[in-house]
CSV table of C-alpha atoms in Angstrom, one decimal:
chain,number,residue,atom,x,y,z
A,1,MET,CA,73.7,69.2,94.2
A,2,LYS,CA,73.9,72.3,92.0
A,3,LYS,CA,71.8,72.4,88.9
A,4,ARG,CA,74.0,71.9,85.8
A,5,PHE,CA,73.7,73.3,82.3
A,6,LYS,CA,73.6,70.5,79.7
A,7,VAL,CA,76.6,71.4,77.5
A,8,VAL,CA,77.2,70.6,73.9
A,9,ILE,CA,80.4,71.9,72.3
A,10,GLY,CA,80.6,73.9,75.5
A,11,LYS,CA,77.5,76.0,75.1
A,12,CYS,CA,73.8,76.1,76.2
A,13,LEU,CA,71.3,77.0,73.5
A,14,LEU,CA,68.7,79.4,74.8
A,15,ILE,CA,65.8,79.8,72.4
A,16,GLY,CA,63.8,83.0,72.4
A,17,SER,CA,61.2,83.4,69.6
A,18,ILE,CA,60.9,86.9,68.0
A,19,LEU,CA,58.1,87.7,65.7
A,20,LEU,CA,58.7,90.5,63.4
A,21,ALA,CA,55.6,92.1,61.9
A,22,VAL,CA,56.5,94.6,59.2
A,23,GLN,CA,53.9,97.2,58.7
A,24,ALA,CA,54.2,100.0,56.1
A,25,CYS,CA,55.1,103.4,57.6
A,26,LYS,CA,54.2,102.1,61.1
A,27,GLU,CA,56.2,101.2,64.1
A,28,GLU,CA,57.6,97.6,63.8
A,29,GLU,CA,56.9,95.4,66.8
A,30,LEU,CA,59.2,92.7,68.2
A,31,VAL,CA,57.6,90.2,70.6
A,32,PHE,CA,59.8,88.1,72.9
A,33,PRO,CA,58.5,85.2,75.0
A,34,PRO,CA,59.2,85.3,78.8
A,35,GLN,CA,62.8,84.2,79.6
A,36,LEU,CA,62.1,81.9,82.5
A,37,GLU,CA,63.8,78.6,83.5
A,38,GLN,CA,65.8,78.4,80.3
A,39,GLU,CA,66.6,74.8,79.3
A,40,ALA,CA,69.6,73.7,77.2
A,41,VAL,CA,68.9,72.3,73.8
A,42,VAL,CA,71.3,69.5,72.8
A,43,SER,CA,72.7,69.8,69.4
A,44,GLU,CA,75.8,68.4,67.6
A,45,LYS,CA,76.1,71.6,65.5
A,46,ARG,CA,76.5,75.3,66.0
A,47,PRO,CA,73.1,76.9,66.4
A,48,THR,CA,71.5,78.6,63.5
A,49,ALA,CA,68.6,81.1,64.0
A,50,ARG,CA,65.4,80.1,62.3
A,51,PRO,CA,63.7,82.6,60.1
A,52,SER,CA,61.2,83.5,62.8
A,53,SER,CA,63.5,83.5,65.9
A,54,LEU,CA,66.7,84.6,67.5
A,55,THR,CA,68.9,82.0,69.1
A,56,TYR,CA,70.7,82.9,72.3
A,57,VAL,CA,73.7,81.0,73.5
A,58,SER,CA,75.0,81.1,77.1
A,59,ALA,CA,78.7,80.5,76.4
A,60,PHE,CA,81.6,79.7,78.6
A,61,ASN,CA,84.1,82.3,79.9
A,62,GLN,CA,81.2,84.7,80.6
A,63,ASN,CA,80.1,85.2,77.0
A,64,VAL,CA,76.7,85.3,75.4
A,65,GLU,CA,76.1,84.9,71.7
A,66,ILE,CA,73.1,86.1,69.7
A,67,TYR,CA,72.3,84.6,66.3
A,68,PHE,CA,69.9,86.5,64.0
A,69,PRO,CA,67.4,85.1,61.5
A,70,LYS,CA,67.0,86.2,57.9
A,71,LEU,CA,65.4,89.7,58.3
A,72,SER,CA,63.2,91.8,56.0
A,73,ASP,CA,65.1,93.9,53.5
A,74,ARG,CA,63.7,97.0,55.1
A,75,VAL,CA,65.6,96.2,58.4
A,76,THR,CA,69.0,97.9,58.2
A,77,LYS,CA,70.0,98.2,61.8
A,78,ALA,CA,69.6,96.6,65.2
A,79,THR,CA,70.7,97.8,68.6
A,80,ILE,CA,71.5,95.8,71.7
A,81,THR,CA,71.6,97.6,75.0
A,82,TYR,CA,72.6,96.3,78.4
A,83,MET,CA,74.3,97.3,81.7
A,84,ASP,CA,77.7,96.0,82.6
A,85,GLY,CA,79.1,98.5,85.0
A,86,THR,CA,78.0,101.2,82.6
A,87,GLU,CA,75.4,101.2,79.9
A,88,LYS,CA,76.7,99.4,76.8
A,89,LYS,CA,75.1,99.8,73.3
A,90,LEU,CA,75.9,97.8,70.2
A,91,GLU,CA,74.8,98.9,66.8
A,92,LEU,CA,74.5,96.1,64.2
A,93,THR,CA,74.1,96.5,60.4
A,94,LYS,CA,75.2,93.0,59.5
A,95,PHE,CA,73.3,90.0,60.7
A,96,GLU,CA,75.1,87.0,59.1
A,97,GLU,CA,77.5,86.4,61.9
A,98,PRO,CA,76.6,85.9,65.6
A,99,VAL,CA,77.1,88.8,68.1
A,100,ILE,CA,79.5,87.7,70.8
A,101,ILE,CA,79.3,89.7,74.0
A,102,HIS,CA,81.8,89.3,76.8
A,103,LEU,CA,80.4,90.1,80.3
A,104,SER,CA,82.4,91.0,83.4
A,105,GLU,CA,80.4,89.0,85.8
A,106,TYR,CA,78.7,85.6,86.1
A,107,LYS,CA,75.2,86.8,86.7
A,108,PRO,CA,71.9,87.4,84.8
A,109,TYR,CA,71.9,90.5,82.5
A,110,ASP,CA,69.0,92.4,81.0
A,111,PHE,CA,69.2,93.0,77.3
A,112,ALA,CA,67.1,95.3,75.2
A,113,ILE,CA,66.8,94.8,71.5
A,114,GLN,CA,65.4,97.1,68.9
A,115,TYR,CA,65.2,97.0,65.0
A,116,PHE,CA,65.3,100.0,62.7
A,117,THR,CA,64.1,100.1,59.0
A,118,LYS,CA,65.9,102.0,56.3
A,119,GLU,CA,63.2,104.7,56.5
A,120,GLY,CA,64.2,105.2,60.2
A,121,THR,CA,61.1,103.6,61.7
A,122,SER,CA,61.9,101.7,64.9
A,123,SER,CA,60.4,98.7,66.5
A,124,LYS,CA,59.3,98.5,70.1
A,125,VAL,CA,62.1,97.8,72.6
A,126,THR,CA,61.8,94.2,73.8
A,127,THR,CA,63.8,92.9,76.8
A,128,THR,CA,65.1,89.5,77.6
A,129,VAL,CA,67.3,88.1,80.4
A,130,LEU,CA,70.5,86.2,79.5
A,131,MET,CA,73.1,84.6,81.8
A,132,PRO,CA,76.5,83.6,80.6
A,133,LEU,CA,78.3,80.5,81.7
A,134,PRO,CA,81.3,80.8,84.0
A,135,SER,CA,84.9,80.3,82.9
A,136,GLU,CA,85.6,76.8,81.7
A,137,VAL,CA,88.2,76.2,84.4
A,138,LYS,CA,85.7,77.2,87.2
A,139,TYR,CA,82.9,75.1,85.6
A,140,LYS,CA,85.2,72.1,85.4
A,141,LEU,CA,86.3,72.4,89.0
A,142,ASP,CA,82.8,73.1,90.3
A,143,ASN,CA,81.4,70.0,88.5
A,144,LEU,CA,84.4,67.7,89.1
A,145,GLN,CA,83.6,64.1,90.1
A,146,THR,CA,86.0,61.9,92.1
A,147,GLU,CA,86.1,58.2,92.7
A,148,PRO,CA,88.5,55.7,94.3
A,149,ILE,CA,90.3,53.2,92.0
A,150,ASP,CA,92.7,50.5,92.8
A,151,GLY,CA,95.5,52.2,94.7
A,152,GLY,CA,94.4,55.6,93.6
A,153,VAL,CA,91.9,58.3,92.8
A,154,LYS,CA,90.3,59.2,89.5
A,155,PHE,CA,89.1,62.8,88.7
A,156,THR,CA,86.6,63.2,85.9
A,157,PHE,CA,85.9,66.6,84.4
A,158,PRO,CA,82.7,67.7,82.5
A,159,LYS,CA,83.1,68.3,78.8
A,160,THR,CA,83.3,71.9,77.7
A,161,LEU,CA,85.1,73.5,74.7
A,162,ASP,CA,87.9,71.9,72.7
A,163,ARG,CA,90.4,74.4,73.9
A,164,SER,CA,93.8,73.4,75.5
A,165,LEU,CA,93.9,73.8,79.3
A,166,LYS,CA,96.6,72.9,81.7
A,167,TYR,CA,95.8,70.7,84.7
A,168,THR,CA,98.0,70.4,87.8
A,169,ILE,CA,97.3,68.1,90.7
A,170,THR,CA,99.6,68.3,93.8
A,171,TYR,CA,99.4,66.0,96.8
A,172,THR,CA,101.5,64.5,99.5
A,173,VAL,CA,102.1,60.7,100.1
A,174,GLU,CA,104.1,59.6,103.1
A,175,GLY,CA,105.8,62.9,103.4
A,176,GLU,CA,106.7,63.2,99.7
A,177,GLN,CA,105.0,66.0,97.7
A,178,ARG,CA,104.0,64.9,94.2
A,179,THR,CA,102.8,66.7,91.2
A,180,LYS,CA,101.0,65.5,88.1
A,181,ASN,CA,100.7,67.8,85.0
A,182,VAL,CA,98.4,67.1,82.1
A,183,GLU,CA,97.7,69.5,79.2
A,184,GLY,CA,95.4,69.2,76.2
A,185,PRO,CA,92.2,70.2,74.5
A,186,ALA,CA,90.0,67.3,75.5
A,187,VAL,CA,91.1,66.0,79.0
A,188,GLU,CA,88.2,64.0,80.3
A,189,SER,CA,89.8,62.4,83.4
A,190,ILE,CA,93.1,62.1,85.3
A,191,ALA,CA,94.0,59.1,87.4
A,192,ILE,CA,96.4,59.3,90.3
A,193,ASP,CA,97.8,55.9,91.2
A,194,LYS,CA,100.3,54.3,93.6
A,195,LEU,CA,98.6,55.6,96.7
A,196,PHE,CA,99.1,53.4,99.7
A,197,ASP,CA,96.6,53.9,102.6
A,198,GLU,CA,93.0,53.3,101.8
A,199,THR,CA,92.0,54.3,105.3
A,200,LYS,CA,93.0,57.9,105.2
A,201,PRO,CA,91.8,60.7,102.9
A,202,ILE,CA,94.5,62.5,100.8
A,203,SER,CA,94.3,66.2,100.2
A,204,PHE,CA,94.6,67.0,96.5
A,205,LYS,CA,95.0,70.5,95.1
A,206,LEU,CA,93.7,70.8,91.6
A,207,THR,CA,94.6,73.8,89.5
A,208,ILE,CA,93.4,74.5,85.9
A,209,VAL,CA,95.0,77.2,83.8
A,210,ASP,CA,93.5,78.8,80.7
A,211,ALA,CA,96.6,80.4,79.2
A,212,GLU,CA,94.8,82.0,76.4
A,213,LEU,CA,92.4,83.9,78.6
A,214,LYS,CA,94.8,84.2,81.5
A,215,ILE,CA,92.4,82.5,83.9
A,216,GLU,CA,93.5,80.2,86.8
A,217,GLU,CA,91.3,78.4,89.3
A,218,SER,CA,92.2,76.0,92.1
A,219,LYS,CA,90.2,73.7,94.3
A,220,VAL,CA,91.2,71.4,97.2
A,221,ILE,CA,89.5,68.0,97.5
A,222,ALA,CA,90.0,65.3,100.1
A,223,GLN,CA,89.5,61.8,98.8
A,224,VAL,CA,90.2,58.3,100.2
A,225,PRO,CA,92.1,56.2,97.6
A,226,GLY,CA,91.0,52.7,96.7
A,227,PRO,CA,93.1,49.9,98.2
A,228,LEU,CA,96.2,48.7,96.3
A,229,PRO,CA,95.4,45.6,94.3
A,230,GLU,CA,96.6,42.1,95.0
A,231,PHE,CA,99.5,40.8,93.0
A,232,THR,CA,97.9,38.4,90.7
A,233,ASP,CA,100.7,37.8,88.3
A,234,ARG,CA,102.1,34.7,90.1
A,235,SER,CA,103.6,32.9,87.1
A,236,ASN,CA,107.1,33.9,88.1
A,237,TRP,CA,106.8,33.5,91.8
A,238,ILE,CA,109.0,31.0,93.7
A,239,ALA,CA,108.4,29.8,97.2
A,240,THR,CA,111.1,28.2,99.4
A,241,VAL,CA,110.8,27.0,102.9
A,242,SER,CA,113.0,26.2,105.9
A,243,ASP,CA,111.8,22.6,105.9
A,244,SER,CA,108.9,20.5,104.6
A,245,GLN,CA,107.2,17.3,105.4
A,246,ILE,CA,107.3,14.9,102.5
A,247,ASP,CA,103.9,13.6,101.4
A,248,ASP,CA,101.9,15.8,103.7
A,249,GLY,CA,100.4,18.8,101.9
A,250,GLY,CA,101.8,20.2,98.7
A,251,GLY,CA,105.2,21.5,99.8
A,252,ALA,CA,106.3,25.1,99.3
A,253,GLU,CA,104.5,25.5,96.0
A,254,ALA,CA,101.1,25.0,97.9
A,255,LEU,CA,101.7,28.4,99.5
A,256,ILE,CA,101.2,30.2,96.1
A,257,ASP,CA,99.0,27.9,94.0
A,258,ASN,CA,95.8,29.9,94.6
A,259,ASP,CA,94.2,26.9,96.3
A,260,ILE,CA,93.4,27.3,100.0
A,261,THR,CA,92.7,23.6,100.3
A,262,SER,CA,96.3,22.7,99.6
A,263,PHE,CA,99.0,23.5,102.2
A,264,TRP,CA,102.6,23.5,103.3
A,265,HIS,CA,103.6,21.5,106.4
A,266,SER,CA,106.9,21.7,108.2
A,267,GLN,CA,108.9,18.5,108.9
A,268,TYR,CA,107.7,16.4,111.8
A,269,ASP,CA,109.1,12.9,111.0
A,270,ASP,CA,112.2,11.9,112.9
A,271,PRO,CA,114.1,14.0,113.3
A,272,SER,CA,111.4,16.6,113.8
A,273,ILE,CA,112.6,20.2,113.3
A,274,PRO,CA,111.6,22.7,116.0
A,275,PHE,CA,110.6,26.3,115.7
A,276,PRO,CA,111.4,28.7,114.1
A,277,HIS,CA,110.1,27.7,110.6
A,278,TRP,CA,110.1,30.1,107.7
A,279,PHE,CA,109.0,30.5,104.1
A,280,LYS,CA,110.3,32.9,101.5
A,281,ILE,CA,108.5,34.3,98.4
A,282,ASP,CA,110.4,35.5,95.4
A,283,PHE,CA,108.1,37.7,93.3
A,284,GLY,CA,110.4,37.5,90.3
A,285,LYS,CA,110.9,41.2,90.2
A,286,GLU,CA,111.1,44.2,92.5
A,287,ARG,CA,107.7,45.3,93.8
A,288,PHE,CA,106.3,47.9,96.2
A,289,ILE,CA,104.6,45.9,98.9
A,290,SER,CA,101.8,47.4,101.1
A,291,LYS,CA,100.1,44.4,102.7
A,292,ILE,CA,100.4,40.6,103.0
A,293,GLY,CA,97.7,38.0,103.7
A,294,MET,CA,97.8,34.5,105.0
A,295,ILE,CA,95.1,31.8,105.5
A,296,ARG,CA,95.5,28.8,107.8
A,297,ARG,CA,95.5,25.2,106.6
A,298,SER,CA,92.0,24.1,105.9
A,299,GLY,CA,90.4,22.2,108.8
A,300,ALA,CA,93.4,22.6,111.2
A,301,ASN,CA,93.4,25.0,114.2
A,302,ASN,CA,96.9,24.5,115.5
A,303,GLY,CA,100.2,25.6,114.0
A,304,PHE,CA,101.8,29.0,114.8
A,305,ILE,CA,100.6,32.1,116.6
A,306,LYS,CA,103.5,34.5,116.3
A,307,TYR,CA,105.7,35.5,113.3
A,308,ASP,CA,108.2,38.0,112.0
A,309,LEU,CA,108.1,39.7,108.6
A,310,GLU,CA,111.1,40.7,106.5
A,311,THR,CA,111.7,42.0,103.0
A,312,SER,CA,114.8,41.9,100.7
A,313,LEU,CA,115.9,43.1,97.4
A,314,ASP,CA,118.5,40.4,96.8
A,315,GLY,CA,117.1,37.4,98.7
A,316,ILE,CA,120.2,37.4,101.0
A,317,ASN,CA,120.1,40.6,103.0
A,318,PHE,CA,116.8,41.0,104.7
A,319,THR,CA,115.3,44.0,106.5
A,320,LYS,CA,112.9,43.3,109.4
A,321,VAL,CA,109.5,45.0,108.9
A,322,ALA,CA,107.8,43.8,112.0
A,323,SER,CA,108.3,41.3,114.9
A,324,ASN,CA,106.1,39.3,117.1
A,325,LEU,CA,103.0,39.7,114.9
A,326,SER,CA,100.0,37.6,115.7
A,327,PHE,CA,98.3,34.9,113.7
A,328,ASP,CA,95.1,33.0,114.8
A,329,PRO,CA,95.0,29.4,113.5
A,330,THR,CA,91.5,29.0,114.9
A,331,ASN,CA,90.3,31.7,112.4
A,332,SER,CA,89.4,30.2,109.0
A,333,ASP,CA,89.3,33.6,107.2
A,334,TRP,CA,92.2,35.4,105.5
A,335,GLN,CA,94.3,37.4,108.0
A,336,TYR,CA,96.1,40.5,106.8
A,337,TYR,CA,99.0,42.6,107.9
A,338,LYS,CA,99.4,46.1,106.5
A,339,LEU,CA,103.1,47.2,106.4
A,340,PRO,CA,103.9,50.4,108.3
A,341,SER,CA,104.9,51.9,105.0
A,342,VAL,CA,105.1,50.7,101.4
A,343,THR,CA,108.3,48.8,101.1
A,344,LYS,CA,110.3,48.1,98.0
A,345,GLY,CA,111.4,44.5,97.7
A,346,ARG,CA,111.6,41.4,95.5
A,347,TYR,CA,111.4,38.9,98.4
A,348,VAL,CA,109.2,38.5,101.5
A,349,ARG,CA,110.2,36.2,104.3
A,350,VAL,CA,107.8,35.1,107.1
A,351,THR,CA,109.4,33.4,110.1
A,352,MET,CA,107.0,31.5,112.4
A,353,THR,CA,108.4,31.9,116.0
A,354,LYS,CA,105.8,30.4,118.4
A,355,PRO,CA,103.5,27.4,118.2
A,356,LYS,CA,99.9,27.6,119.3
A,357,ASP,CA,100.2,24.5,121.5
A,358,ALA,CA,103.2,24.3,123.8
A,359,GLY,CA,105.5,21.5,122.9
A,360,ASP,CA,104.6,21.4,119.2
A,361,ASP,CA,107.6,21.5,116.8
A,362,PHE,CA,105.6,21.7,113.6
A,363,THR,CA,103.4,24.3,111.8
A,364,HIS,CA,101.6,24.7,108.5
A,365,LEU,CA,99.9,27.2,106.3
A,366,GLY,CA,97.3,27.2,103.5
A,367,GLU,CA,98.1,30.2,101.3
A,368,PHE,CA,100.0,33.5,101.0
A,369,LYS,CA,99.2,36.6,99.1
A,370,ALA,CA,100.6,40.2,98.8
A,371,PHE,CA,99.4,43.6,97.7
A,372,GLY,CA,101.0,46.7,96.2
A,373,TYR,CA,102.2,47.6,92.8
């Protein structure tokens, strides 16, 4: 994992002590400590040079900043020399404001600093190595974190400057290309939801544009979304069944009561009603359905082994999603079926078509659940 700069208000404070010994009519000497592994200093305020030191700031967008301390009245000028393609030389006569230097590359640079007194006496030339930070957009993409969330993916960006940037995420779901745009000065994260297949990675193209500096960077990331959540808002659900045995189980309502010990049982008293049997769930509103789950009646290992699945928007006209699906009544765990594609519907109908034991007319089921959004 790449080493990161610790960033506060988007900038790393690089401290280099400079001792200025003023000697009458003699060369003034500046002494810099070695610029080795420079660590960031965390501060909530803009840096201010102390009387005995300069403060260097590695800034985003390939800038460095130099803050001067209060200098002797005899110092009237300073020069900063560095190479950036060609030799650059800055002459300073005012030291109250920081010197901001934009560099053409993201790499270490050698800087030479020298003071001059009003008598024309110069200090020794002292060198230091400074490295700017990359563009904000590149830094954000290089240090981006992703994580699956329910039915989606969350992208979290490192904090930099409070400048407005434009974020665009493009991706394809079930053949449909989608785009999400977010723009603002302090975007920390972006969530992409309503993704359907938690078994396959989705390719996301993230683009960040800095309109002010005319910088644009893109990155492609493959991430598996989290599974779509279960529908838990069951208060408006209604279950109906083809037939039901009175006083055995809890009737149709037992299918959606969140209690796997209760169950629905088809009619077996005279006259018994043969296969097929069915139940229908009304979600109370249109939903996008990705998966269903069923669990057998507790303690019973007979019932049905084949079923059909249908969905409907109006409860009258049904579309078959799948036929001849398998259910194992000897398995006491939840059994799931993932729909071939996410389907819009308000109703789901499950039709049991074949008993486990030949000759049985009846069937039963403990509980039903559904997933999607």
